[in-house]
Coordinates of C-alpha atoms and ligand atoms in Angstrom, one line a residue:
X1 CA -1.2 -5.0 37.9
X2 CA -4.9 -4.7 37.4
X3 CA -7.2 -3.3 34.8
X4 CA -7.6 0.5 35.1
X5 CA -4.6 0.8 37.4
X6 CA -2.5 3.9 36.7
X7 CA 1.3 3.6 36.7
X8 CA 4.5 5.5 35.7
X9 CA 6.7 3.8 33.1
X10 CA 9.7 4.5 30.9
X11 CA 9.3 3.6 27.2
X12 CA 12.2 1.4 26.2
X13 CA 11.2 -0.2 23.0
X14 CA 8.8 -0.1 20.1
X15 CA 6.4 -2.7 18.8
X16 CA 5.9 -3.6 15.1
X17 CA 3.1 -1.1 14.6
X18 CA 5.1 1.7 16.2
X19 CA 3.5 1.5 19.6
X20 CA 5.7 2.2 22.7
X21 CA 6.7 -0.7 25.0
X22 CA 7.4 -0.1 28.6
X23 CA 8.1 -2.7 31.4
X24 CA 6.8 -2.6 34.9
X25 CA 8.9 -5.1 37.0
X26 CA 9.7 -6.9 33.8
X27 CA 6.1 -7.1 32.6
X28 CA 5.7 -5.4 29.2
X29 CA 2.9 -3.1 28.3
X30 CA 2.1 -2.0 24.7
X31 CA 1.2 1.7 24.8
X32 CA -0.1 3.4 21.6
X33 CA 1.1 7.0 21.1
X34 CA 4.0 6.7 23.6
X35 CA 7.4 7.4 22.1
X36 CA 10.6 5.5 22.9
X37 CA 12.5 7.5 25.6
X38 CA 9.3 9.0 27.1
X39 CA 8.5 8.7 30.8
X40 CA 4.7 8.6 31.0
X41 CA 1.8 7.9 33.2
X42 CA -0.3 5.1 31.7
X43 CA -3.5 3.3 32.6
X44 CA -3.8 -0.5 32.2
X45 CA -6.5 -1.4 29.6
X46 CA -6.0 -5.1 29.4
X47 CA -3.7 -7.4 31.4
X48 CA -2.9 -10.8 29.8
X49 CA -0.6 -13.5 31.1
X50 CA 2.7 -12.3 29.6
X51 CA 1.9 -8.8 28.4
X52 CA -0.7 -6.0 28.6
X53 CA -2.1 -3.0 26.8
X54 CA -2.2 0.5 28.4
X55 CA -3.3 3.9 27.4
X56 CA -1.0 7.0 27.5
X57 CA -2.5 9.3 30.0
X58 CA 0.2 11.9 30.4
X59 CA 3.7 12.5 29.2
X60 CA 5.8 13.2 32.3
X61 CA 9.2 13.6 30.7
X62 CA 9.1 13.7 26.9
X63 CA 11.7 11.7 24.9
X64 CA 14.3 13.7 23.0
X65 CA 12.8 12.1 19.9
X66 CA 9.2 13.3 20.6
X67 CA 7.8 16.0 18.3
X68 CA 4.5 17.7 18.2
X69 CA 2.2 15.9 15.7
X70 CA 1.2 18.1 12.8
X71 CA -2.3 16.7 12.8
X72 CA -4.6 17.6 15.7
X73 CA -6.4 14.3 15.6
X74 CA -3.5 12.0 15.1
X75 CA -4.3 10.1 18.3
X76 CA -7.9 9.1 17.8
X77 CA -7.5 8.7 14.0
X78 CA -6.3 5.2 13.0
X79 CA -4.2 6.4 10.0
X80 CA -0.9 7.5 11.5
X81 CA 1.1 5.7 14.2
X82 CA 4.3 7.7 14.3
X83 CA 3.5 11.4 14.1
X84 CA 4.9 12.0 17.6
X85 CA 8.2 10.5 16.7
X86 CA 10.9 12.6 14.8
X87 CA 11.2 11.5 11.2
X88 CA 14.8 10.5 11.6
X89 CA 13.8 8.1 14.3
X90 CA 10.9 6.8 12.2
X91 CA 13.4 5.8 9.6
X92 CA 15.5 4.1 12.2
X93 CA 12.5 2.2 13.5
X94 CA 11.6 1.0 10.0
X95 CA 15.1 -0.1 9.2
X96 CA 15.1 -2.1 12.5
X97 CA 11.7 -3.5 11.8
X98 CA 12.8 -5.0 8.5
X99 CA 16.1 -6.2 10.0
X100 CA 14.4 -7.8 12.9
X101 CA 11.7 -9.5 10.8
X102 CA 14.4 -11.0 8.5
X103 CA 16.3 -12.3 11.6
X104 CA 13.3 -13.5 13.6
X105 CA 10.9 -14.7 11.0
X106 CA 13.3 -15.4 8.1
X107 CA 15.9 -17.1 10.4
X108 CA 18.8 -15.3 8.8
X109 CA 22.1 -14.7 10.5
X110 CA 22.0 -11.2 12.1
X111 CA 25.5 -10.2 11.0
X112 CA 24.8 -11.3 7.4
X113 CA 21.6 -9.2 7.3
X114 CA 23.3 -6.1 8.7
X115 CA 26.0 -6.5 6.0
X116 CA 23.4 -6.9 3.2
X117 CA 21.1 -4.1 4.2
X118 CA 21.6 -0.8 2.6
X119 CA 20.6 2.4 4.4
X120 CA 16.8 3.1 4.3
X121 CA 15.7 5.6 1.6
X122 CA 13.7 8.3 3.4
X123 CA 11.4 11.0 2.1
X124 CA 12.3 14.6 1.5
X125 CA 8.9 15.8 2.6
X126 CA 7.3 13.2 4.9
X127 CA 3.8 14.9 4.8
X128 CA 1.4 15.7 1.9
X129 CA 2.7 12.8 -0.2
X130 CA -0.4 10.6 -0.7
X131 CA -2.0 10.7 -4.2
X132 CA -5.1 8.8 -3.1
X133 CA -7.6 9.5 -0.3
X134 CA -10.7 7.7 0.7
X135 CA -13.2 9.4 3.0
X136 CA -16.1 7.5 4.5
X137 CA -19.3 9.6 4.6
X138 CA -21.8 9.3 7.4
X139 CA -23.6 11.1 10.2
X140 CA -22.1 11.8 13.6
X141 CA -23.8 11.4 17.0
X142 CA -25.7 14.7 16.5
X143 CA -26.9 13.7 13.1
X144 CA -24.6 16.0 11.3
X145 CA -23.3 15.0 7.8
X146 CA -19.6 14.3 8.1
X147 CA -16.7 12.8 6.1
X148 CA -13.4 11.9 7.6
X149 CA -11.6 8.8 8.8
X150 CA -12.5 5.9 10.9
X151 CA -11.2 6.1 14.5
X152 CA -8.5 3.4 15.0
X153 CA -10.0 -0.1 15.0
X154 CA -13.6 1.2 14.9
X155 CA -16.2 2.4 12.4
X156 CA -16.9 5.7 14.1
X157 CA -16.1 8.5 11.6
X158 CA -13.9 11.3 12.9
X159 CA -14.7 14.3 10.8
X160 CA -11.6 15.6 9.1
X161 CA -11.4 17.1 5.6
X162 CA -7.7 18.0 5.6
X163 CA -5.5 15.0 6.4
X164 CA -1.9 16.2 6.3
X165 CA -0.7 13.1 4.5
X166 CA -2.9 14.0 1.5
X167 CA -2.9 16.9 -1.0
X168 CA -4.6 20.2 -0.2
X169 CA -7.3 19.9 -2.8
X170 CA -8.9 17.0 -1.0
X171 CA -10.4 19.4 1.5
X172 CA -12.1 21.4 -1.2
X173 CA -13.5 18.3 -2.9
X174 CA -14.9 16.9 0.4
X175 CA -16.5 20.3 1.2
X176 CA -18.1 20.4 -2.2
X177 CA -19.4 16.9 -2.0
X178 CA -20.9 17.4 1.5
X179 CA -22.5 20.7 0.4
X180 CA -24.1 18.9 -2.6
X181 CA -25.4 16.1 -0.4
X182 CA -26.9 18.6 2.1
X183 CA -28.5 20.7 -0.6
X184 CA -30.2 17.8 -2.4
X185 CA -31.0 15.8 0.8
X186 CA -29.0 12.8 -0.3
X187 CA -28.4 10.4 2.6
X188 CA -25.0 9.0 3.5
X189 CA -24.7 5.3 3.9
X190 CA -25.4 3.8 7.3
X191 CA -23.7 0.5 7.7
X192 CA -25.7 -0.7 10.6
X193 CA -29.0 -0.5 8.7
X194 CA -27.5 -0.9 5.2
X195 CA -29.5 2.1 4.1
X196 CA -28.6 5.5 2.6
X197 CA -26.6 6.1 -0.6
X198 CA -23.2 7.6 -0.4
X199 CA -20.5 5.4 1.2
X200 CA -17.1 6.9 0.4
X201 CA -15.5 9.7 -1.5
X202 CA -12.4 8.4 -3.4
X203 CA -9.9 11.0 -4.7
X204 CA -6.9 10.4 -6.9
X205 CA -4.4 13.1 -7.8
X206 CA -1.6 12.9 -10.4
X207 CA 1.3 14.7 -8.8
X208 CA 3.0 15.3 -12.2
X209 CA -0.1 15.9 -14.3
X210 CA -2.1 17.8 -11.6
X211 CA -5.1 15.8 -12.8
X212 CA -7.9 14.9 -10.3
X213 CA -10.3 12.0 -10.3
X214 CA -13.2 11.9 -7.9
X215 CA -15.3 8.8 -7.5
X216 CA -18.3 8.6 -5.2
X217 CA -18.9 5.0 -3.9
X218 CA -22.7 4.4 -3.8
X219 CA -25.0 1.9 -2.2
X220 CA -26.9 2.1 -5.5
X221 CA -26.4 2.6 -9.2
X222 CA -27.4 6.3 -9.8
X223 CA -26.7 9.6 -8.1
X224 CA -29.7 12.0 -8.1
X225 CA -28.9 15.6 -9.4
X226 CA -25.4 14.3 -10.5
X227 CA -25.1 17.2 -13.0
X228 CA -25.1 19.7 -10.0
X229 CA -22.2 17.9 -8.4
X230 CA -20.3 17.8 -11.7
X231 CA -20.9 21.6 -12.1
X232 CA -19.5 22.2 -8.6
X233 CA -16.5 19.9 -8.9
X234 CA -15.6 21.3 -12.3
X235 CA -14.8 24.6 -10.7
X236 CA -11.6 23.1 -9.4
X237 CA -8.6 23.4 -11.7
X238 CA -7.3 20.0 -12.8
X239 CA -10.7 18.2 -12.5
X240 CA -10.4 15.4 -15.1
X241 CA -12.7 12.6 -14.2
X242 CA -15.9 12.4 -12.1
X243 CA -17.2 8.9 -11.5
X244 CA -19.6 6.8 -9.5
X245 CA -18.9 3.3 -8.2
X246 CA -21.6 0.9 -7.2
X247 CA -21.0 -1.1 -4.0
X248 CA -24.3 -2.5 -2.7
X249 CA -22.8 -5.2 -0.5
X250 CA -22.6 -5.3 3.2
X251 CA -18.8 -5.2 3.3
X252 CA -15.8 -3.4 4.6
X253 CA -14.3 -3.4 1.1
X254 CA -14.5 0.1 -0.1
X255 CA -15.0 -0.2 -3.9
X256 CA -17.5 -2.3 -5.8
X257 CA -16.8 -3.7 -9.2
X258 CA -18.5 -1.3 -11.6
X259 CA -17.7 2.3 -12.4
X260 CA -19.6 4.8 -14.4
X261 CA -18.1 8.0 -15.6
X262 CA -20.4 11.0 -15.0
X263 CA -18.1 13.5 -16.6
X264 CA -14.7 13.7 -18.2
X265 CA -12.2 10.9 -18.8
X266 CA -12.2 7.4 -17.4
X267 CA -8.8 7.8 -15.8
X268 CA -6.1 10.3 -14.9
X269 CA -2.4 10.1 -15.8
X270 CA 0.8 10.4 -13.8
X271 CA 4.4 10.2 -14.7
X272 CA 7.1 8.2 -12.9
X273 CA 10.6 8.0 -14.1
X274 CA 9.7 9.4 -17.6
X275 CA 6.9 6.8 -18.1
X276 CA 3.4 8.0 -18.3
X277 CA 0.7 5.9 -16.6
X278 CA -3.0 5.9 -16.9
X279 CA -4.7 5.2 -13.6
X280 CA -8.4 4.3 -13.2
X281 CA -10.4 4.3 -10.0
X282 CA -10.3 0.5 -9.6
X283 CA -6.6 -0.1 -10.3
X284 CA -3.9 -0.3 -7.7
X285 CA -1.4 2.5 -7.9
X286 CA 1.4 3.2 -5.5
X287 CA 0.3 6.0 -3.1
X288 CA 3.6 7.9 -3.0
X289 CA 4.9 8.6 -6.5
X290 CA 8.1 10.4 -5.3
X291 CA 9.3 7.4 -3.3
X292 CA 7.9 4.9 -5.8
X293 CA 10.3 6.2 -8.4
X294 CA 13.2 5.5 -6.0
X295 CA 11.7 2.1 -5.2
X296 CA 11.5 1.1 -8.9
X297 CA 15.0 2.4 -9.6
X298 CA 16.2 0.1 -6.8
X299 CA 14.3 -2.8 -8.2
X300 CA 15.7 -2.1 -11.7
X301 CA 19.2 -1.8 -10.2
X302 CA 18.8 -5.2 -8.5
X303 CA 17.4 -6.8 -11.7
X304 CA 20.7 -5.8 -13.4
X305 CA 19.4 -6.0 -16.9
X306 CA 21.5 -5.7 -20.1
X307 CA 18.9 -6.0 -22.8
X308 CA 18.9 -9.7 -23.4
X309 CA 16.8 -10.8 -20.4
X310 CA 13.4 -12.5 -20.2
X311 CA 11.7 -11.2 -17.1
X312 CA 8.4 -11.9 -15.3
X313 CA 6.7 -9.1 -13.2
X314 CA 4.2 -10.8 -10.9
X315 CA 1.5 -8.8 -9.2
X316 CA 2.1 -6.1 -11.8
X317 CA -0.9 -3.8 -11.2
X318 CA -1.1 -1.3 -14.0
X319 CA 2.3 -2.5 -15.3
X320 CA 4.4 0.2 -13.6
X321 CA 7.4 -2.0 -12.8
X322 CA 6.9 -4.0 -16.0
X323 CA 7.4 -0.9 -18.1
X324 CA 10.4 0.3 -16.1
X325 CA 12.0 -3.2 -16.7
X326 CA 11.0 -3.4 -20.3
X327 CA 13.2 -0.4 -21.2
X328 CA 16.2 -2.5 -20.2
X329 CA 15.1 -6.1 -20.9
X330 CA 14.4 -8.2 -24.0
X331 CA 10.9 -9.2 -23.0
X332 CA 8.7 -8.7 -19.9
X333 CA 5.6 -10.7 -18.9
X334 CA 3.2 -9.2 -16.3
X335 CA 0.6 -11.0 -14.3
X336 CA -2.2 -9.3 -12.3
X337 CA -5.5 -10.4 -10.8
X338 CA -7.6 -7.2 -11.5
X339 CA -8.8 -7.1 -15.1
X340 CA -9.1 -3.3 -15.2
X341 CA -5.5 -3.0 -14.0
X342 CA -4.4 -5.1 -17.0
X343 CA -6.5 -3.0 -19.3
X344 CA -4.6 0.0 -17.9
X345 CA -1.3 -1.9 -18.2
X346 CA -1.8 -2.6 -21.9
X347 CA -2.8 1.0 -22.6
X348 CA 0.2 2.2 -20.6
X349 CA 2.5 0.1 -22.7
X350 CA 1.0 1.5 -26.0
X351 CA 1.0 5.0 -24.7
X352 CA 4.7 4.8 -24.0
X353 CA 5.5 2.9 -27.3
X354 CA 6.8 -0.1 -25.3
X355 CA 6.1 -3.3 -27.3
X356 CA 8.3 -5.9 -25.5
X357 CA 5.7 -6.6 -22.8
X358 CA 2.8 -9.0 -22.5
X359 CA 0.2 -9.1 -19.8
X360 CA -1.9 -11.9 -18.3
X361 CA -5.0 -11.6 -16.1
X362 CA -5.2 -14.0 -13.3
X363 CA -3.8 -15.1 -9.9
X364 CA 0.0 -15.2 -10.1
X365 CA -0.2 -18.6 -8.2
X366 CA -2.4 -20.0 -11.0
X367 CA -1.1 -18.3 -14.1
X368 CA 2.6 -19.0 -13.6
X369 CA 2.3 -22.7 -12.6
X370 CA -0.3 -23.2 -15.4
X371 CA 2.1 -21.6 -17.9
X372 CA 5.1 -23.7 -16.7
X373 CA 3.1 -26.9 -16.7
X374 CA 1.0 -26.0 -19.8
X375 CA -2.3 -26.5 -18.0
X376 CA -5.4 -24.3 -17.7
X377 CA -5.6 -21.5 -20.2
X378 CA -2.3 -22.6 -21.6
X379 CA -3.2 -26.3 -22.1
X380 CA -4.2 -26.2 -25.8
X381 CA -1.5 -23.7 -26.9
X382 CA 1.1 -24.6 -29.5
X383 CA 4.5 -24.5 -28.1
X384 CA 6.6 -21.6 -29.4
X385 CA 10.3 -21.1 -29.2
X386 CA 9.5 -18.3 -26.8
X387 CA 8.1 -20.8 -24.3
X388 CA 11.4 -22.1 -23.2
X389 CA 12.7 -18.6 -22.4
X390 CA 9.5 -17.9 -20.5
X391 CA 9.8 -21.1 -18.5
X392 CA 13.4 -20.4 -17.7
X393 CA 13.4 -16.6 -17.3
X394 CA 16.5 -14.6 -16.3
X395 CA 14.8 -12.6 -13.6
X396 CA 11.5 -12.8 -11.7
X397 CA 10.2 -9.7 -10.0
X398 CA 7.3 -10.1 -7.4
X399 CA 5.4 -7.3 -5.7
X400 CA 2.6 -9.1 -3.8
X401 CA 0.1 -7.5 -1.4
X402 CA 0.7 -7.7 2.4
X403 CA -0.1 -11.4 2.6
X404 CA 2.9 -12.2 0.5
X405 CA 3.2 -15.0 -2.1
X406 CA 1.4 -18.3 -2.1
X407 CA 3.7 -21.2 -1.4
X408 CA 2.8 -22.9 -4.7
X409 CA 4.0 -19.8 -6.6
X410 CA 7.3 -19.8 -4.6
X411 CA 7.8 -23.5 -5.6
X412 CA 7.1 -22.7 -9.2
X413 CA 9.6 -19.9 -9.1
X414 CA 12.2 -22.3 -7.7
X415 CA 11.4 -24.7 -10.6
X416 CA 11.8 -21.9 -13.1
X417 CA 15.3 -21.2 -11.6
X418 CA 15.8 -17.6 -12.6
X419 CA 19.3 -16.2 -12.0
X420 CA 17.9 -13.4 -9.9
X421 CA 14.6 -12.8 -8.0
X422 CA 13.7 -9.2 -7.0
X423 CA 11.2 -9.2 -4.2
X424 CA 9.3 -5.9 -3.6
X425 CA 7.3 -6.1 -0.4
X426 CA 5.0 -3.9 1.6
X427 CA 5.2 -6.3 4.7
X428 CA 8.6 -7.4 5.8
X429 CA 7.1 -10.2 8.0
X430 CA 5.6 -12.1 5.0
X431 CA 8.8 -11.1 3.0
X432 CA 10.9 -12.8 5.6
X433 CA 8.6 -15.9 5.6
X434 CA 8.9 -16.2 1.8
X435 CA 12.6 -15.6 1.6
X436 CA 13.0 -18.5 4.0
X437 CA 11.3 -20.8 1.5
X438 CA 13.4 -19.5 -1.4
X439 CA 16.7 -19.6 0.5
X440 CA 16.1 -23.2 1.6
X441 CA 16.2 -24.2 -2.0
X442 CA 19.1 -22.7 -3.9
X443 CA 18.8 -18.9 -3.4
X444 CA 20.8 -16.4 -1.4
X445 CA 19.9 -12.9 -0.2
X446 CA 22.3 -10.4 -1.8
X447 CA 21.0 -7.0 -1.0
X448 CA 18.1 -5.6 1.0
X449 CA 16.9 -2.0 0.8
X450 CA 14.0 -0.4 2.8
X451 CA 12.2 2.5 1.2
X452 CA 9.9 4.7 3.2
X453 CA 6.8 5.2 1.2
X454 CA 4.5 5.9 4.1
X455 CA 5.9 8.6 6.4
X456 CA 4.1 8.9 9.8
X457 CA 2.8 5.4 9.6
X458 CA 4.4 2.2 10.8
X459 CA 4.5 0.7 7.3
X460 CA 7.6 0.3 5.2
X461 CA 8.4 -1.0 1.7
X462 CA 11.4 -3.3 1.1
X463 CA 13.2 -4.4 -2.0
X464 CA 15.3 -7.6 -1.8
X465 CA 17.7 -9.1 -4.3
X466 CA 18.1 -12.9 -4.3
X467 CA 20.5 -14.8 -6.6
X468 CA 20.7 -18.4 -7.4
X469 CA 23.6 -20.2 -5.9
X470 CA 25.9 -21.8 -8.5
X471 CA 25.8 -25.5 -8.2
Ligands
SAH501 N1 3.7 -3.8 -8.9 C1 2.5 -2.9 -8.9 C2 1.4 -3.4 -8.0 C3 1.8 -3.9 -6.6 S1 0.4 -4.1 -5.5 C4 2.9 -1.6 -8.5 O1 4.0 -1.3 -8.1 O2 2.1 -0.6 -8.7 C5 -0.1 -5.7 -5.6 C6 -0.9 -6.0 -6.8 O3 -1.2 -7.4 -6.8 C7 -2.3 -5.3 -6.9 O4 -2.4 -4.7 -8.1 C8 -3.3 -6.5 -6.7 O5 -4.4 -6.3 -7.4 C9 -2.5 -7.7 -7.2 N2 -2.9 -9.0 -6.7 C10 -3.4 -9.3 -5.5 N3 -3.4 -10.7 -5.4 C11 -3.0 -11.2 -6.5 C12 -2.8 -12.5 -7.0 N4 -3.1 -13.6 -6.3 N5 -2.2 -12.7 -8.2 C13 -1.9 -11.6 -9.0 N6 -2.1 -10.3 -8.6 C14 -2.6 -10.1 -7.4

């Protein structure tokens, strides 16, 4: 097989990112947008020694699981990988992805994993669920001002104002911002020349509060004629906060470190499971609040609290899981790297009259080992009776970003020897890697539950309960 050669192939499997896999004389091709069960015509893009990549040219016989994508640009846009697959099959794919990672990367016994895995928790409405949107702003080939999404793996902006994973109001906001930029001749950012002002439009929406936050990310510190933008955005019901964020670096990271409020409050609120949260532009907040509630309920169920427990919540963000746990625990300690998120976490505890939580700013892999070994910021502190309980907690919950936990943190957790560890993960590959470390040294996987927080995409969230083996 050579580059650019066209061939017919049946899709018999799916890769970890949701791409189709089809074999030609035993040689596998990864083919984006092809659905398992399809017979397609493909064109070889890259042929390596043991596998290749091909492009879907035409669907000859569609799979029984193929559906029409709701979004007209689902193929070029990099955001969704599974829109052409029925939602039922998407869930099956995600359940298998978690299972296979635990077996292949974690080295667990297949039968044992099947027994311990609960059925995946799917979404009732797998579209329009995202409470956060980030639209890059730029100019297209014809010099037209556009906002949209980056085409998969590139930095070309595909104009789209109404992504069907997000809420309907996003489109109105984007139109208003673009009209404002046109009228006052404000240039969008151009990353090749590092010139122009407006980089991104960030929108956050509180599903329960109906409050909206709009933040313009600028390659600068001020927005000319800002009051005109404020007047225009304030016509939208629910507008609560209008902000600017300065990001003057040449970077792919969307947000800079400082935020100024142009109008309204500094944050919006949202409610999950009866707890009200304050969310500011810079804080991490789960993007799908309906599924997040189910995810946190599962984490709480696994933590199995009776009211006497000391619990750590590592990678706590704005304290969402911490406050859920605090309602059922004696004391909860949260650790998070972003200082603004910890400010939100403290305010969220006060707002909900929850006093049995304490929060620490810092890297989990530094704060927790330092605490246990009384080093760093904890070196000079007087020992309190509480310390023993903190060093020997009943439960540790972790919810790290995709890269998982640092090994030093895992070893400290082993040293702290909690009865239970609840691992919440957005990447089952790093989850499997970390479980292997914990299970090599006294822990056992009890339950695993996948929760679909990200319909139409290849991502899946997983909660896992580990318990310490009795010696
Ligand atoms: N549990 C929270 C947040 C989970 S996302 C929730 O459900 O909303 C992961 C969080 O870890 C983010 O808030 C991120 O800022 C934080 N983080 C990333 N690296 C970290 C580290 N090394 N130590 C502590 N927190 C970290």
